[in-house]
Coordinates of C-alpha atoms in Angstrom, one line a residue:
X11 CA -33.5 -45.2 -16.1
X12 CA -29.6 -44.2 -15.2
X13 CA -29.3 -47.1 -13.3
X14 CA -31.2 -49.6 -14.7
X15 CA -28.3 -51.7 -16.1
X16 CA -31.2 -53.2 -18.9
X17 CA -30.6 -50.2 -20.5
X18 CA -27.7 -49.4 -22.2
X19 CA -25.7 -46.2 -21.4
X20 CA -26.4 -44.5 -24.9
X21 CA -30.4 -44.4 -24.5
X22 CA -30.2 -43.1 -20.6
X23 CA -32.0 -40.1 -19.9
X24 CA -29.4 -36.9 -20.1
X25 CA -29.5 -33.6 -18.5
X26 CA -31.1 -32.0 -21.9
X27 CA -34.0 -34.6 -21.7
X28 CA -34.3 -34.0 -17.6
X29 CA -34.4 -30.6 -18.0
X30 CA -37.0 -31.0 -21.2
X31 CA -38.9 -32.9 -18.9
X32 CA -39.5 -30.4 -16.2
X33 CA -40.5 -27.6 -18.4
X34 CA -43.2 -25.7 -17.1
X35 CA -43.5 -27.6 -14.0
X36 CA -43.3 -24.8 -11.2
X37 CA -46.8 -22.6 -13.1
X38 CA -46.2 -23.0 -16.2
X39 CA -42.7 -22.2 -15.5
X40 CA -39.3 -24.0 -15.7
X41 CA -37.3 -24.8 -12.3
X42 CA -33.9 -23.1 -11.9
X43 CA -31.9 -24.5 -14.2
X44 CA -29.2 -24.8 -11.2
X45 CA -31.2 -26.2 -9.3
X46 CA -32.5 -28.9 -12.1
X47 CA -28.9 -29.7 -12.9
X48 CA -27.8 -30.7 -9.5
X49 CA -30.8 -32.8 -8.8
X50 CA -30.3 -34.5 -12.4
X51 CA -26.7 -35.4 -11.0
X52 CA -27.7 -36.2 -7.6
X53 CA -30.0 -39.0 -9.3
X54 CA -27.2 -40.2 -11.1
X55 CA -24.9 -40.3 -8.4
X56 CA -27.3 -41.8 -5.5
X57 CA -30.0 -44.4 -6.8
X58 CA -33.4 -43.6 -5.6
X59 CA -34.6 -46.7 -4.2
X60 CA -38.3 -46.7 -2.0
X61 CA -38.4 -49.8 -0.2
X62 CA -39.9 -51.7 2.0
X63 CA -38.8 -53.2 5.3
X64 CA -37.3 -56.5 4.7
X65 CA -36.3 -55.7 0.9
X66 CA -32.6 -56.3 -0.2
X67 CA -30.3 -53.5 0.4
X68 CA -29.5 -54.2 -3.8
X69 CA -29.9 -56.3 -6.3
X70 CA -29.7 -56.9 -10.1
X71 CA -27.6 -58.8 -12.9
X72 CA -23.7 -58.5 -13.0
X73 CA -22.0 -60.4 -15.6
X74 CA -20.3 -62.9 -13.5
X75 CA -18.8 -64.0 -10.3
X76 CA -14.9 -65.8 -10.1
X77 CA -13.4 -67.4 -6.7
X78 CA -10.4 -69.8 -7.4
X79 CA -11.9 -72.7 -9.4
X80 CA -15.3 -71.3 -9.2
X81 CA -16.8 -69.3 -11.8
X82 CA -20.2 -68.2 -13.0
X83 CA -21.6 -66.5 -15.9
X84 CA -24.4 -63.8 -15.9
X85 CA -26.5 -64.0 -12.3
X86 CA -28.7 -62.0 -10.4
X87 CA -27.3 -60.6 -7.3
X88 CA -28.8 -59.8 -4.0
X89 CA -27.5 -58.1 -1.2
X90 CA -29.2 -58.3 1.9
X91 CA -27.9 -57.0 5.2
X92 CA -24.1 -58.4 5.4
X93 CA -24.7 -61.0 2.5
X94 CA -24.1 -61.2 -1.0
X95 CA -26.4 -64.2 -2.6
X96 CA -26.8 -65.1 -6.3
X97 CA -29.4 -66.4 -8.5
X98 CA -30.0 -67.7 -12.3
X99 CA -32.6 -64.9 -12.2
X100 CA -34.7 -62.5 -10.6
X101 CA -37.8 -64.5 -10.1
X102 CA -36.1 -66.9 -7.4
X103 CA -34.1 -63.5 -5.7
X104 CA -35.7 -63.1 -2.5
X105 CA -36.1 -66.9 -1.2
X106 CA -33.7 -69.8 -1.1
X107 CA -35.6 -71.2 -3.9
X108 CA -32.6 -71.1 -6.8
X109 CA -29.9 -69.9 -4.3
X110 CA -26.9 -70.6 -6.2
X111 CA -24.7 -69.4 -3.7
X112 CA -23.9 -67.2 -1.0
X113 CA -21.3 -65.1 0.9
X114 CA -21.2 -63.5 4.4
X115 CA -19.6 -59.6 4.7
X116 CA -18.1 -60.4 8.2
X117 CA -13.8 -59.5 8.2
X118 CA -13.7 -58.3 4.4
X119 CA -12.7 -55.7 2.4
X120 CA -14.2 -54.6 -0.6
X121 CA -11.5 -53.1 -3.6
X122 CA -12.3 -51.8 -6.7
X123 CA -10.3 -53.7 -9.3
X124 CA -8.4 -53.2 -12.8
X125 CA -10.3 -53.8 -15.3
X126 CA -12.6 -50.8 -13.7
X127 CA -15.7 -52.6 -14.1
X128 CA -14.8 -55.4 -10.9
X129 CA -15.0 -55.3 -7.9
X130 CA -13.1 -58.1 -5.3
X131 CA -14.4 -59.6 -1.5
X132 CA -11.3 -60.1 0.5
X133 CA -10.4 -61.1 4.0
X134 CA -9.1 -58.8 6.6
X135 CA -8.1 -61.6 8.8
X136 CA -4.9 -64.4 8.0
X137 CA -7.4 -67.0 7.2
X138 CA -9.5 -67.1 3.5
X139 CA -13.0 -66.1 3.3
X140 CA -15.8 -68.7 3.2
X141 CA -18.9 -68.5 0.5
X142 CA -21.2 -71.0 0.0
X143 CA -22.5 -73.0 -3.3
X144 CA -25.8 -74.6 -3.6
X145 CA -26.4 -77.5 -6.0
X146 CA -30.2 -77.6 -7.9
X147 CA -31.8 -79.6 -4.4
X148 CA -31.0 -76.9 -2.4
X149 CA -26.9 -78.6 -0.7
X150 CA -25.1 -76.2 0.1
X151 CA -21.2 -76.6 0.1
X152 CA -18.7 -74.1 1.9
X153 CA -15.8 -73.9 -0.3
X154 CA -12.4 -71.5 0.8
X155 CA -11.0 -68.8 -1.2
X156 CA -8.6 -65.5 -0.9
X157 CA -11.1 -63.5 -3.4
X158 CA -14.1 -63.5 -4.5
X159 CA -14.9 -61.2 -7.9
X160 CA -17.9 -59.9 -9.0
X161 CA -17.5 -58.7 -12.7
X162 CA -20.1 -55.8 -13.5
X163 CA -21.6 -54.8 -17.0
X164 CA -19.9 -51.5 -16.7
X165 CA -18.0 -49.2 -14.4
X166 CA -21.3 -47.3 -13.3
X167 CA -23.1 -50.3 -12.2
X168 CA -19.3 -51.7 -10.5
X169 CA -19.6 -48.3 -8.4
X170 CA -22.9 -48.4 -7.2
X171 CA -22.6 -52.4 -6.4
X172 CA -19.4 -51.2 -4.5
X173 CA -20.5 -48.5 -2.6
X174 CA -24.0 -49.9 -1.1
X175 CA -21.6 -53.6 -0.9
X176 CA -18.9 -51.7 1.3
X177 CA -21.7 -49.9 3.0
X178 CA -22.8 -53.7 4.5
X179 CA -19.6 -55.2 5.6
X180 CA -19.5 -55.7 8.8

């Protein structure tokens, strides 16, 4: 449950429950206590995430996304390969189907921003970075922009989004 971002921060599983958990688990026994700690904040650190060829690197809700005169509220974000697409929600996350918009991670940089729960897509190269809006049939429209924000519910869930994000720009 660390990262599920559907739970909030104060009911999260914490290294006194982990450990309660394991009890007894190697005959009847408890596993190192060292050894329990540092997997407890491995998991924390480094999702673990089984999937399937053809899944999305990520995905889940962030509370927004803001480019120039663009903005949108709460959507459900999917990163596949070297794009970034978002949805109203999760059902419609893995098609075109409710594609709300899109944006490719060629020539970008990815920054961490202030306040410390955004993160900003920006262009290496002199000319703005291009995303993509989709009206309800399906249109798409390329619009321009210097930066594209993605606005996370807290700093955890910024730094995971920013590490697999900067991990697919290519």
């Amino acid at each position: 449950d660390r990262h599920n971002p559907a739970i909030t921060d104060s009911k999260k599983m914490t290294l006194p429950q982990f450990l309660r958990n394991n009890s007894g688990l190697w005959d009847g026994k408890d596993p190192p206590h060292d050894l329990q700690e540092e997997l407890y904040h491995a998991i924390v650190d480094n999702e673990i995430v089984i999937r399937k060829q053809g899944d999305p690197d990520k995905r889940g809700w962030v509370r927004g996304l803001k480019a120039n005169n663009y903005e949108q509220g709460r959507r459900w974000l999917v990163l596949i390969g070297n794009e970034i697409r978002w949805y109203k929600n999760p059902s419609q996350g893995e098609s075109t189907t409710g594609l709300l918009g899109r944006i490719v991670l060629d020539y970008v940089r990815i920054s961490k921003d202030n306040p410390k729960m955004t993160f900003s897509v920006t262009s290496l190269v002199p000319t703005p970075i291009e995303f993509c809006v989709y009206n309800d049939k399906g249109k798409g429209y390329v619009q321009d922009t210097a930066e594209l924000h993605v606005f996370c519910e807290n700093e955890q869930q910024m730094l995971l989004w920013f590490k697999e994000v900067s991990k697919n720009v290519t």
